[in-house]
PDB file of C-alpha atoms in Angstrom:
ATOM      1  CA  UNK T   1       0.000   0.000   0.000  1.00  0.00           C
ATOM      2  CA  UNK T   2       1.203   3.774  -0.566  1.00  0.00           C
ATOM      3  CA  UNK T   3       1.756   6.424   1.857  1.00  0.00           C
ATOM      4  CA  UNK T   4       1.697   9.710   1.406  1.00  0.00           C
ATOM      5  CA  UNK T   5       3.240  12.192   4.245  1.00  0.00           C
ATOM      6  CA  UNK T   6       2.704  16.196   4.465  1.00  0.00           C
ATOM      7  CA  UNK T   7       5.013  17.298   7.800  1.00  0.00           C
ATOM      8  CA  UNK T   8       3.102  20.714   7.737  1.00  0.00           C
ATOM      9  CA  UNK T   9      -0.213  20.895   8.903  1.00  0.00           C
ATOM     10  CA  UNK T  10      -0.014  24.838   8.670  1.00  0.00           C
ATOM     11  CA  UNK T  11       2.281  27.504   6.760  1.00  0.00           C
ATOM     12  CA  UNK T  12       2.037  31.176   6.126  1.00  0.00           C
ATOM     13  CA  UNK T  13       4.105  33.153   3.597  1.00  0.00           C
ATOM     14  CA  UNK T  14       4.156  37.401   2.899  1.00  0.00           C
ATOM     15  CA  UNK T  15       2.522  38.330  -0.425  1.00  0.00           C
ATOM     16  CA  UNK T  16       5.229  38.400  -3.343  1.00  0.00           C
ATOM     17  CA  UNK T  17       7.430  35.675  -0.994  1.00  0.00           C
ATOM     18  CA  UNK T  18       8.455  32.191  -2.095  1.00  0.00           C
ATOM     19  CA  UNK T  19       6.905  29.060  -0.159  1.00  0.00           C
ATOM     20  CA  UNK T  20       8.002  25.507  -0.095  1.00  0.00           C
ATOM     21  CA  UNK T  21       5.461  22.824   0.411  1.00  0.00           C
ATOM     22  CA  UNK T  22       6.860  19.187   1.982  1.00  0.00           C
ATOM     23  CA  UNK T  23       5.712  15.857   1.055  1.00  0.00           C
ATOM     24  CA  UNK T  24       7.348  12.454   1.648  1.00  0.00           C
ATOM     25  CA  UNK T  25       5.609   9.228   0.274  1.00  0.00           C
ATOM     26  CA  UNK T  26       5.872   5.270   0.859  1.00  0.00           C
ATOM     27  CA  UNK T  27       5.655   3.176  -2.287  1.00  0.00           C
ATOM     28  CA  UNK T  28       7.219  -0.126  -4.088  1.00  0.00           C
ATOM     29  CA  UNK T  29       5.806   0.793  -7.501  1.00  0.00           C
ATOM     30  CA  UNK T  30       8.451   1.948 -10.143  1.00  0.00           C
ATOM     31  CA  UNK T  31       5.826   3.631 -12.006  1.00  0.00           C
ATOM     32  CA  UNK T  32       3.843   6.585 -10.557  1.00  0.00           C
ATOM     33  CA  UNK T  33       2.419   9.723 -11.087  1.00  0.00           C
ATOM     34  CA  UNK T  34       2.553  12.231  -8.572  1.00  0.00           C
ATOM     35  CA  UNK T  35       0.186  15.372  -7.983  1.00  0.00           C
ATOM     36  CA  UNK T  36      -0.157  18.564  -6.174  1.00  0.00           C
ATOM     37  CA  UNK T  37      -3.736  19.677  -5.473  1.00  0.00           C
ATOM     38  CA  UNK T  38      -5.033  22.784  -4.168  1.00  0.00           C
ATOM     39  CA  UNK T  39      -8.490  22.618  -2.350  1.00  0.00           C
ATOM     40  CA  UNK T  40     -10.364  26.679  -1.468  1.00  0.00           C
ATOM     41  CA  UNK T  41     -12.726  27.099   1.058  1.00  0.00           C
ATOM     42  CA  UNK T  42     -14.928  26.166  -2.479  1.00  0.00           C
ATOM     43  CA  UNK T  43     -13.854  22.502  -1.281  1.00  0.00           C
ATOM     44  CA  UNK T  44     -13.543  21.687  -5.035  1.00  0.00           C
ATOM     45  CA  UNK T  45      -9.831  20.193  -5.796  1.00  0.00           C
ATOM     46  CA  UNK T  46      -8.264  21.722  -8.403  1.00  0.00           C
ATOM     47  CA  UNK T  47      -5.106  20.110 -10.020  1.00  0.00           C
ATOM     48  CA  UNK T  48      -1.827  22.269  -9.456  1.00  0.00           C
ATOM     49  CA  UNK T  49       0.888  20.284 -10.955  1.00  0.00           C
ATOM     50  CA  UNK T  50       1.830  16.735 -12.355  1.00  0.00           C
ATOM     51  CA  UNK T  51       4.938  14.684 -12.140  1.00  0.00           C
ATOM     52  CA  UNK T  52       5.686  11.153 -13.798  1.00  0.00           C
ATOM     53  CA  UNK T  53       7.476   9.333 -11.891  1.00  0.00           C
ATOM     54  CA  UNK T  54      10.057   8.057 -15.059  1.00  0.00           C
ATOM     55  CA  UNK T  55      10.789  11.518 -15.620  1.00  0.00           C
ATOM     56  CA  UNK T  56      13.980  13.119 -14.407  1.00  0.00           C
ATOM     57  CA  UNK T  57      13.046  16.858 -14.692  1.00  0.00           C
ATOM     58  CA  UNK T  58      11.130  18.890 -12.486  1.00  0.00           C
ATOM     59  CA  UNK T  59       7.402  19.798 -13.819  1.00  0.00           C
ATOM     60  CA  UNK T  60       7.009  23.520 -14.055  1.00  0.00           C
ATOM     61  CA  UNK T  61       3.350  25.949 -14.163  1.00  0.00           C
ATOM     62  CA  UNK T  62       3.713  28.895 -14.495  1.00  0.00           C
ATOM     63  CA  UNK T  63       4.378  30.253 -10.587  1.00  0.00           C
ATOM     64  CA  UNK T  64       4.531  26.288  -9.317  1.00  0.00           C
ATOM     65  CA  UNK T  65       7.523  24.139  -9.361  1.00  0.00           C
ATOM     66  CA  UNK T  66       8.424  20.859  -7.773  1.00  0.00           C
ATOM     67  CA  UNK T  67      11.519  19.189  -6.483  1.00  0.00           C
ATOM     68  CA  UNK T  68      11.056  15.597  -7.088  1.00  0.00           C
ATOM     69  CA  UNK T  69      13.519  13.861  -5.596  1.00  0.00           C
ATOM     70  CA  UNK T  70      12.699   9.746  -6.747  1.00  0.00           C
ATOM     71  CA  UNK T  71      15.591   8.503  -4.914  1.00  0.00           C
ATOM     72  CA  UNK T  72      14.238   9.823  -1.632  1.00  0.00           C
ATOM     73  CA  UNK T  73      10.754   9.416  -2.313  1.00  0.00           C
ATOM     74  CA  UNK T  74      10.441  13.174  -1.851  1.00  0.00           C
ATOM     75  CA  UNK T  75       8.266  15.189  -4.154  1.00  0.00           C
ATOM     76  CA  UNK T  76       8.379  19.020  -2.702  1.00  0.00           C
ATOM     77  CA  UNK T  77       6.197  22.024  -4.432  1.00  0.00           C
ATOM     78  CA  UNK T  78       7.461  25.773  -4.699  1.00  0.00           C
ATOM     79  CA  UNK T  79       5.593  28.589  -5.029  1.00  0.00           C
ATOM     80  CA  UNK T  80       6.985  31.537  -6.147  1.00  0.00           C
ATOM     81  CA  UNK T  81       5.572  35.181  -6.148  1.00  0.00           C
ATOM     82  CA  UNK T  82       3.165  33.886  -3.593  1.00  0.00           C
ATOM     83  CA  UNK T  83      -0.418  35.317  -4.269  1.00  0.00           C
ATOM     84  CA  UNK T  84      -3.667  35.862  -1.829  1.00  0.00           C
ATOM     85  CA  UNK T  85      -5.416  33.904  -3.872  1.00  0.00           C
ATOM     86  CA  UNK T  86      -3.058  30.962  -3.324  1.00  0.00           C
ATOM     87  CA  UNK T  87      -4.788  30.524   0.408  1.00  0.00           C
ATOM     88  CA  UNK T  88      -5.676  27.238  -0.029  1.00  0.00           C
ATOM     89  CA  UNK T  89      -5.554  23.907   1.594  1.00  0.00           C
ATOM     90  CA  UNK T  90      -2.907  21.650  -0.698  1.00  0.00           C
ATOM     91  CA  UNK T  91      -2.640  17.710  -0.705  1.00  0.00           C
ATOM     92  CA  UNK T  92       0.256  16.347  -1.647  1.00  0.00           C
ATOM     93  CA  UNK T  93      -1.481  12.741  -3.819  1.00  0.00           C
ATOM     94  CA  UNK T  94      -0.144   9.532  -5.541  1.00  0.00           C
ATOM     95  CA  UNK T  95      -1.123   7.372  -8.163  1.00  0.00           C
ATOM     96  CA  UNK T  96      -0.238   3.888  -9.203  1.00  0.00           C
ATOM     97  CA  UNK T  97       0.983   3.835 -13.136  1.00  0.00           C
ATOM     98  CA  UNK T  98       0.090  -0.002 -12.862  1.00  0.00           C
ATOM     99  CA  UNK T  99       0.168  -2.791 -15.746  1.00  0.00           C
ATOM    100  CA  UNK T 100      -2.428  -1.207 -18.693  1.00  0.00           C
ATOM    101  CA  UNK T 101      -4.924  -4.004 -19.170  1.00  0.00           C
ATOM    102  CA  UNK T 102      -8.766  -4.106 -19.950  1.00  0.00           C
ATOM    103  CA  UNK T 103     -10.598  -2.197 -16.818  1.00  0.00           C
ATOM    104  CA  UNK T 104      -7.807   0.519 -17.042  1.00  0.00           C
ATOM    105  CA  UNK T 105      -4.813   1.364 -14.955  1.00  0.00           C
ATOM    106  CA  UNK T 106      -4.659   3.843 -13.147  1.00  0.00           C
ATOM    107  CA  UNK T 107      -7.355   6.003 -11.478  1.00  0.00           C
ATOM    108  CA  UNK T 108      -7.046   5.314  -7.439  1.00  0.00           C
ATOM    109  CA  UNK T 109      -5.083   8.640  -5.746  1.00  0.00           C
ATOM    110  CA  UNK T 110      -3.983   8.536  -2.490  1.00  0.00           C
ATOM    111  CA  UNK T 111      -3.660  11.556  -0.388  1.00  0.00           C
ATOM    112  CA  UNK T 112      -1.792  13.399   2.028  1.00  0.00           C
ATOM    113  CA  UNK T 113      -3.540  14.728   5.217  1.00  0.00           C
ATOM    114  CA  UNK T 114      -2.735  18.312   3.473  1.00  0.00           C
ATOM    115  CA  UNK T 115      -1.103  21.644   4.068  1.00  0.00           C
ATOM    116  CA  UNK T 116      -3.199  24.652   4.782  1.00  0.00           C
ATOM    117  CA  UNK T 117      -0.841  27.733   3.263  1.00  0.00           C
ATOM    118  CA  UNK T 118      -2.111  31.172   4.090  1.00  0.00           C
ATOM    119  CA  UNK T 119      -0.864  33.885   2.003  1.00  0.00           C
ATOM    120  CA  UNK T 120      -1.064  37.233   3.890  1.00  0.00           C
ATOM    121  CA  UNK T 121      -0.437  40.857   2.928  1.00  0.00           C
TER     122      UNK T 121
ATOM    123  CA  UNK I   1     -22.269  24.441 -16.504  1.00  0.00           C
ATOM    124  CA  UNK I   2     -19.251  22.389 -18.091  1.00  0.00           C
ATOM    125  CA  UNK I   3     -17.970  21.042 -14.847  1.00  0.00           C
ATOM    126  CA  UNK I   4     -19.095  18.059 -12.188  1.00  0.00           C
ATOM    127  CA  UNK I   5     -21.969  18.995 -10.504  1.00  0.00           C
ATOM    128  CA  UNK I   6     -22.946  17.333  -6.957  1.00  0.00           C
ATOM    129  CA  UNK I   7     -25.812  17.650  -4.969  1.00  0.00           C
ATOM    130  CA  UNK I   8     -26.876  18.278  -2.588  1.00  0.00           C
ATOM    131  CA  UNK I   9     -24.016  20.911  -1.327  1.00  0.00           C
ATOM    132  CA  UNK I  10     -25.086  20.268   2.017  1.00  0.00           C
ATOM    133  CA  UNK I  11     -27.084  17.560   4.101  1.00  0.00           C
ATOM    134  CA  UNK I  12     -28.031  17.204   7.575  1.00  0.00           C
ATOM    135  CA  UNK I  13     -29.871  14.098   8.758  1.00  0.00           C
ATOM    136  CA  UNK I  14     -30.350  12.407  11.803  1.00  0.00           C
ATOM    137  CA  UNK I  15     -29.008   9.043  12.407  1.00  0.00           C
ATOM    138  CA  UNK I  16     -30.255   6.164  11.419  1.00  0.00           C
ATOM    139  CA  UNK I  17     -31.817   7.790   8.090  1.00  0.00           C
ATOM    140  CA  UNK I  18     -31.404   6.826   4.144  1.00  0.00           C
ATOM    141  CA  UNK I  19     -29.311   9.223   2.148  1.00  0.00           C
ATOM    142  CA  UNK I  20     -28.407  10.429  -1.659  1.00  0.00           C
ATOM    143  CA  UNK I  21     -25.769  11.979  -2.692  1.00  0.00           C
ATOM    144  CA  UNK I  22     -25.917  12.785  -6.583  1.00  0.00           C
ATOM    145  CA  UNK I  23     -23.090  13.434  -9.282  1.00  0.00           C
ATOM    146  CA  UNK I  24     -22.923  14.488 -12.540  1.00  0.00           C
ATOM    147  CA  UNK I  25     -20.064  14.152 -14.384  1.00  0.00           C
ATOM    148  CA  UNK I  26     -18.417  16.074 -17.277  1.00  0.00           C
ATOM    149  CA  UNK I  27     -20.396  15.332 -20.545  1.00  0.00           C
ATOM    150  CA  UNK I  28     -18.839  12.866 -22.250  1.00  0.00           C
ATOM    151  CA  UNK I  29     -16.154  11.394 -18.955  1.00  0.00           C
ATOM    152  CA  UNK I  30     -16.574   7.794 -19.016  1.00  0.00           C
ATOM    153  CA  UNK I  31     -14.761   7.489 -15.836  1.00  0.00           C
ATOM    154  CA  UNK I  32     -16.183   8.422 -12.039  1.00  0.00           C
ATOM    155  CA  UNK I  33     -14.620   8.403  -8.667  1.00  0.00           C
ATOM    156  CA  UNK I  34     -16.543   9.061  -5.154  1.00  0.00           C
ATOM    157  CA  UNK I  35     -14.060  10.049  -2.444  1.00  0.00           C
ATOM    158  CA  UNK I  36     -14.669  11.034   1.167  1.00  0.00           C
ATOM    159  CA  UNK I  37     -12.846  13.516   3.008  1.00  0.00           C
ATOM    160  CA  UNK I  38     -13.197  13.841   6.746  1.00  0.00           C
ATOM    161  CA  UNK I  39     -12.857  16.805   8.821  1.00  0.00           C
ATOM    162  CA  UNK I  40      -8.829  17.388   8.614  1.00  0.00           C
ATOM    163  CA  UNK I  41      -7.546  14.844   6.487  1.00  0.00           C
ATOM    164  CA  UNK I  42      -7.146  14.365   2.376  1.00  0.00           C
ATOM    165  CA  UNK I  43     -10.117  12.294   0.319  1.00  0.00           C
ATOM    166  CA  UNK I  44     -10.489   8.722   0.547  1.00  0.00           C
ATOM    167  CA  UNK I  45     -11.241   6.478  -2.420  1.00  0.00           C
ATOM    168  CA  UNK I  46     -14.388   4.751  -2.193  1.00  0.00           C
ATOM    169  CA  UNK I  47     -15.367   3.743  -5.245  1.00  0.00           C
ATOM    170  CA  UNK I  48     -14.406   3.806  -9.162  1.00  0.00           C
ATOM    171  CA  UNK I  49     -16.827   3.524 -12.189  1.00  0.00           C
ATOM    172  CA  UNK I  50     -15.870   2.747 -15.661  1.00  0.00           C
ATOM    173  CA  UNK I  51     -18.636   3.449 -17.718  1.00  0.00           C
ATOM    174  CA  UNK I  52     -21.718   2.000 -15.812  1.00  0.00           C
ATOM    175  CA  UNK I  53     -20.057  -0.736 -13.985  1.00  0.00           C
ATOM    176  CA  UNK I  54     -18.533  -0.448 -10.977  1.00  0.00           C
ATOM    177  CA  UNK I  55     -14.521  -1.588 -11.839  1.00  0.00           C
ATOM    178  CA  UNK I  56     -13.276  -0.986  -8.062  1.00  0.00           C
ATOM    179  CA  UNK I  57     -15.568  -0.797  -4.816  1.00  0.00           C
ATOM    180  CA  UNK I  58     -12.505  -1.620  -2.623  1.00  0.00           C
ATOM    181  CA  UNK I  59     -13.625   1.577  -0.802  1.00  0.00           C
ATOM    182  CA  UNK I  60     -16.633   1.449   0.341  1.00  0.00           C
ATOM    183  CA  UNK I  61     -16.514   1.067   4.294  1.00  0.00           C
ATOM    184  CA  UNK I  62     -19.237  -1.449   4.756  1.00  0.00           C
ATOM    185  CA  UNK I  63     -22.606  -2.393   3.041  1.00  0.00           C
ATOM    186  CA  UNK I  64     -24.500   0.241   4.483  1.00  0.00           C
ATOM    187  CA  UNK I  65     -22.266   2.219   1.374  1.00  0.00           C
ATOM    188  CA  UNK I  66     -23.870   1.601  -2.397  1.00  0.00           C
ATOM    189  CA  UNK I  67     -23.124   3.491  -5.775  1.00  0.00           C
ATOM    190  CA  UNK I  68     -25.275   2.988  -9.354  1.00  0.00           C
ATOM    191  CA  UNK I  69     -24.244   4.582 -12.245  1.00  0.00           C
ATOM    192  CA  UNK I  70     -27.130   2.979 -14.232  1.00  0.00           C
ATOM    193  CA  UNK I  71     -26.808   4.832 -17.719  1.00  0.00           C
ATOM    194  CA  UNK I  72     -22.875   5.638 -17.485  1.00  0.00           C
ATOM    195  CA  UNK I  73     -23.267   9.322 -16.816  1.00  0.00           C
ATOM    196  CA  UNK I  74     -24.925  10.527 -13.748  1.00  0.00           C
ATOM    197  CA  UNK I  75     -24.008   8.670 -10.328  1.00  0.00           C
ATOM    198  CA  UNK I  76     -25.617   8.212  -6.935  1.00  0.00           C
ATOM    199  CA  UNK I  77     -23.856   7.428  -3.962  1.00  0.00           C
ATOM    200  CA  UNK I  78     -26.522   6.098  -1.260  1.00  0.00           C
ATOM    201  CA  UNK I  79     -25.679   5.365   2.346  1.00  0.00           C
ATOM    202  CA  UNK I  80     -27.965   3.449   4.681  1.00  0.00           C
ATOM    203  CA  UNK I  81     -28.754   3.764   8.434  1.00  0.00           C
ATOM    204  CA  UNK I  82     -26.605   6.950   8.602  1.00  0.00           C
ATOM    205  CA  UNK I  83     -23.880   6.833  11.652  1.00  0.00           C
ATOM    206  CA  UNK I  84     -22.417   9.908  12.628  1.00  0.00           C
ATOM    207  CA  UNK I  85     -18.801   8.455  11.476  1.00  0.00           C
ATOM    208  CA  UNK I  86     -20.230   9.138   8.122  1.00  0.00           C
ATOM    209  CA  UNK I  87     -19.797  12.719   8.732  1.00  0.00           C
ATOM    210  CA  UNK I  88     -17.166  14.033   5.818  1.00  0.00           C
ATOM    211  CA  UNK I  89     -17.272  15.738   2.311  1.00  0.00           C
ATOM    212  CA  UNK I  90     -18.149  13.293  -0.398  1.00  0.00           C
ATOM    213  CA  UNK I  91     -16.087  14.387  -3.508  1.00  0.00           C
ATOM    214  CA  UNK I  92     -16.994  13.253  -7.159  1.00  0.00           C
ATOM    215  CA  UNK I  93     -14.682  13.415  -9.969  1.00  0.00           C
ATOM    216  CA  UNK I  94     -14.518  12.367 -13.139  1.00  0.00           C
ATOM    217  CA  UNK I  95     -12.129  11.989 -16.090  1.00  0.00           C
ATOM    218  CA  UNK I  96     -11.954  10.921 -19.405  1.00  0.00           C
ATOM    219  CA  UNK I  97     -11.041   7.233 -20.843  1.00  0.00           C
ATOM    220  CA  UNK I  98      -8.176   7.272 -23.119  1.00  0.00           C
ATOM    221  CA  UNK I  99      -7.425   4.351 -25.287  1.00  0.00           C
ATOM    222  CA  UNK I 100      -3.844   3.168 -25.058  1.00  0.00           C
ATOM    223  CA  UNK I 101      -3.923   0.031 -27.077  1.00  0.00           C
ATOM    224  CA  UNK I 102      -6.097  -3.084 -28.001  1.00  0.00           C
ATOM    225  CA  UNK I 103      -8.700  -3.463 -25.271  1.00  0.00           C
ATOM    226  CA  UNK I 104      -6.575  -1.188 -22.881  1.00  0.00           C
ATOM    227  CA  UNK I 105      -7.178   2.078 -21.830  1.00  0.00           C
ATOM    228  CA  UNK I 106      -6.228   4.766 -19.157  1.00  0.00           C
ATOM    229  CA  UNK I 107      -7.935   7.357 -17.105  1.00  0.00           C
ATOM    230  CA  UNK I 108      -6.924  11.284 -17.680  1.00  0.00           C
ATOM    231  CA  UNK I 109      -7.053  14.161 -15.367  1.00  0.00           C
ATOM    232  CA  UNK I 110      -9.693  13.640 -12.698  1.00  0.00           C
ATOM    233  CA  UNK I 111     -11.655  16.960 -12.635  1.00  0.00           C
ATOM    234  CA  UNK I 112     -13.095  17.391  -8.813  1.00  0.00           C
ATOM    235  CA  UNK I 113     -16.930  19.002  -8.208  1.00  0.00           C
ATOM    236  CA  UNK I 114     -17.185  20.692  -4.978  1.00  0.00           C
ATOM    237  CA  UNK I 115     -19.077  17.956  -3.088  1.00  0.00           C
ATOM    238  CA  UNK I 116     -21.665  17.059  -0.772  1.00  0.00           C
ATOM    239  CA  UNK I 117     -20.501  18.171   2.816  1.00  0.00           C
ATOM    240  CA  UNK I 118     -22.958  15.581   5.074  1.00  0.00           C
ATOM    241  CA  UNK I 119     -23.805  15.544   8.675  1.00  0.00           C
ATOM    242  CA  UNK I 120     -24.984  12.881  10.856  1.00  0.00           C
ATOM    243  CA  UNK I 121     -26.760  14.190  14.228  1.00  0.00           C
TER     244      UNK I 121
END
C-alpha cells in the first residue's frame, strides 16, 4: 500500500514571498504519477501540478515548481511570487501507473492529510 | 455548466436515516470516482466507475455504502442507516477514458466538483 506524508499541517508566507510545500511518500511501484492539489474554502480540488514518476526533470506551471527527488521518495512544491489567492488547503497525492490491461490502470489517488498555506499581505 | 456537478451541497440528517448523494459528471467522462474527506484529512477512495459498472468498490466502508451509475453518466452514492462516522465531504470526480492500445485504456485528469458536505446528528 502507498503512503503519502505532508510534515506541515499549517504555513504562512508574505505576499510576493516564495513558499516551499513538503511531502514524503511510501511506495514499491516503479511507475507513478505524482500530484499537487489545491483545495479553497470552495472545497472543489483543483489540479496544481503533475509529475511522472520516469521523468527526471522537475514539472514547471507557471508560478509552481516541484523538487522531485525519486531517490528519496520526496516530491516538494514551490511557489513563487506567492499570491492571496493561493490561500488554499494543498494535498500532496499519488497514483499507481500499474500494468495497462482491460478495466484501465490507473485512477485510485492517495492523499496526504494536506497543508493549509495562508498567504497574507 | 461544463464542470461536475454534486448535490446536494449540504445535508443534515439524523441518524439512522437513508441518504443520496448525486453526481454528474463532465459530458462525455466515461470514468467516475466518489471520495470522502473527513474533517482534517485528504479524500479517501471509495469507489471507481468505468462506464456503468462499478470496476473498483474496494472503498466502500461497509454495506450500508452503495453506488449505481445505471446509464454511465450521472451517479448516486446512497448510504444506509446513517452513523455519525459518516460525517465528511463526499467528492466526485470524473475523467476521461483514453485508449492506449487493443482493449486497454487509461484514465486522464480527474476533474473534482465541490461535493456534498454531510452531517450525521
Amino acid at each position: 500500500a502507498q503512503t503519502v506524508t505532508q510534515s506541515q499541517p499549517e504555513m504562512s508566507v508574505q505576499e510576493a514571498e516564495t513558499v516551499t510545500l513538503s511531502c514524503t511518500y511510501d511506495t514499491s511501484e516503479n511507475n507513478y504519477y505524482l500530484f499537487w492539489y489545491k483545495q479553497p474554502p470552495s472545497r472543489q480540488m483543483i489540479l496544481v501540478i503533475r509529475q511522472e514518476a520516469y521523468k527526471q526533470q522537475n514539472a514547471t506551471e507557471n508560478r509552481f515548481s516541484v523538487n522531485f527527488q525519486k531517490a528519496a521518495k520526496s516530491f516538494s512544491l514551490k511557489i513563487s511570487d506567492s499570491q492571496l489567492g493561493d490561500t488554499a488547503m494543498y494535498f500532496c497525492a499519488f497514483m499507481k501507473r500499474g500494468r495497462e490491461k482491460s478495466g484501465g490502470s490507473n485512477y485510485k489517488l492517495t492523499f496526504g492529510k494536506g497543508t493549509l498555506l495562508t498567504v497574507n499581505p | 455548466g461544463a464542470g461536475v456537478s454534486q448535490t446536494p451541497s449540504n445535508k443534515v440528517t439524523e441518524k439512522g436515516k437513508y441518504v443520496e448523494l448525486r453526481c454528474d459528471p463532465i459530458s462525455g467522462h466515461t470514468a467516475l470516482y466518489w471520495y470522502r474527506q473527513s474533517l482534517g484529512q485528504g479524500p479517501e477512495f471509495l469507489i471507481y466507475f468505468q462506464g456503468t459498472g462499478a470496476a473498483d468498490d474496494s472503498g466502500l466502508p461497509n454495506d450500508r455504502f452503495f453506488a449505481v451509475r445505471p446509464e454511465g453518466s450521472v451517479s448516486t452514492l446512497k448510504i444506509q442507516r446513517t452513523e455519525r462516522g459518516d460525517s465528511a465531504v463526499y467528492l466526485c470526480a470524473s475523467s476521461l477514458t483514453i485508449a492506449s492500445g487493443r482493449n486497454a485504456w487509461k484514465t486522464g485528469e480527474l476533474f473534482f466538483g465541490e461535493g456534498s458536505r454531510l452531517t450525521v446528528l
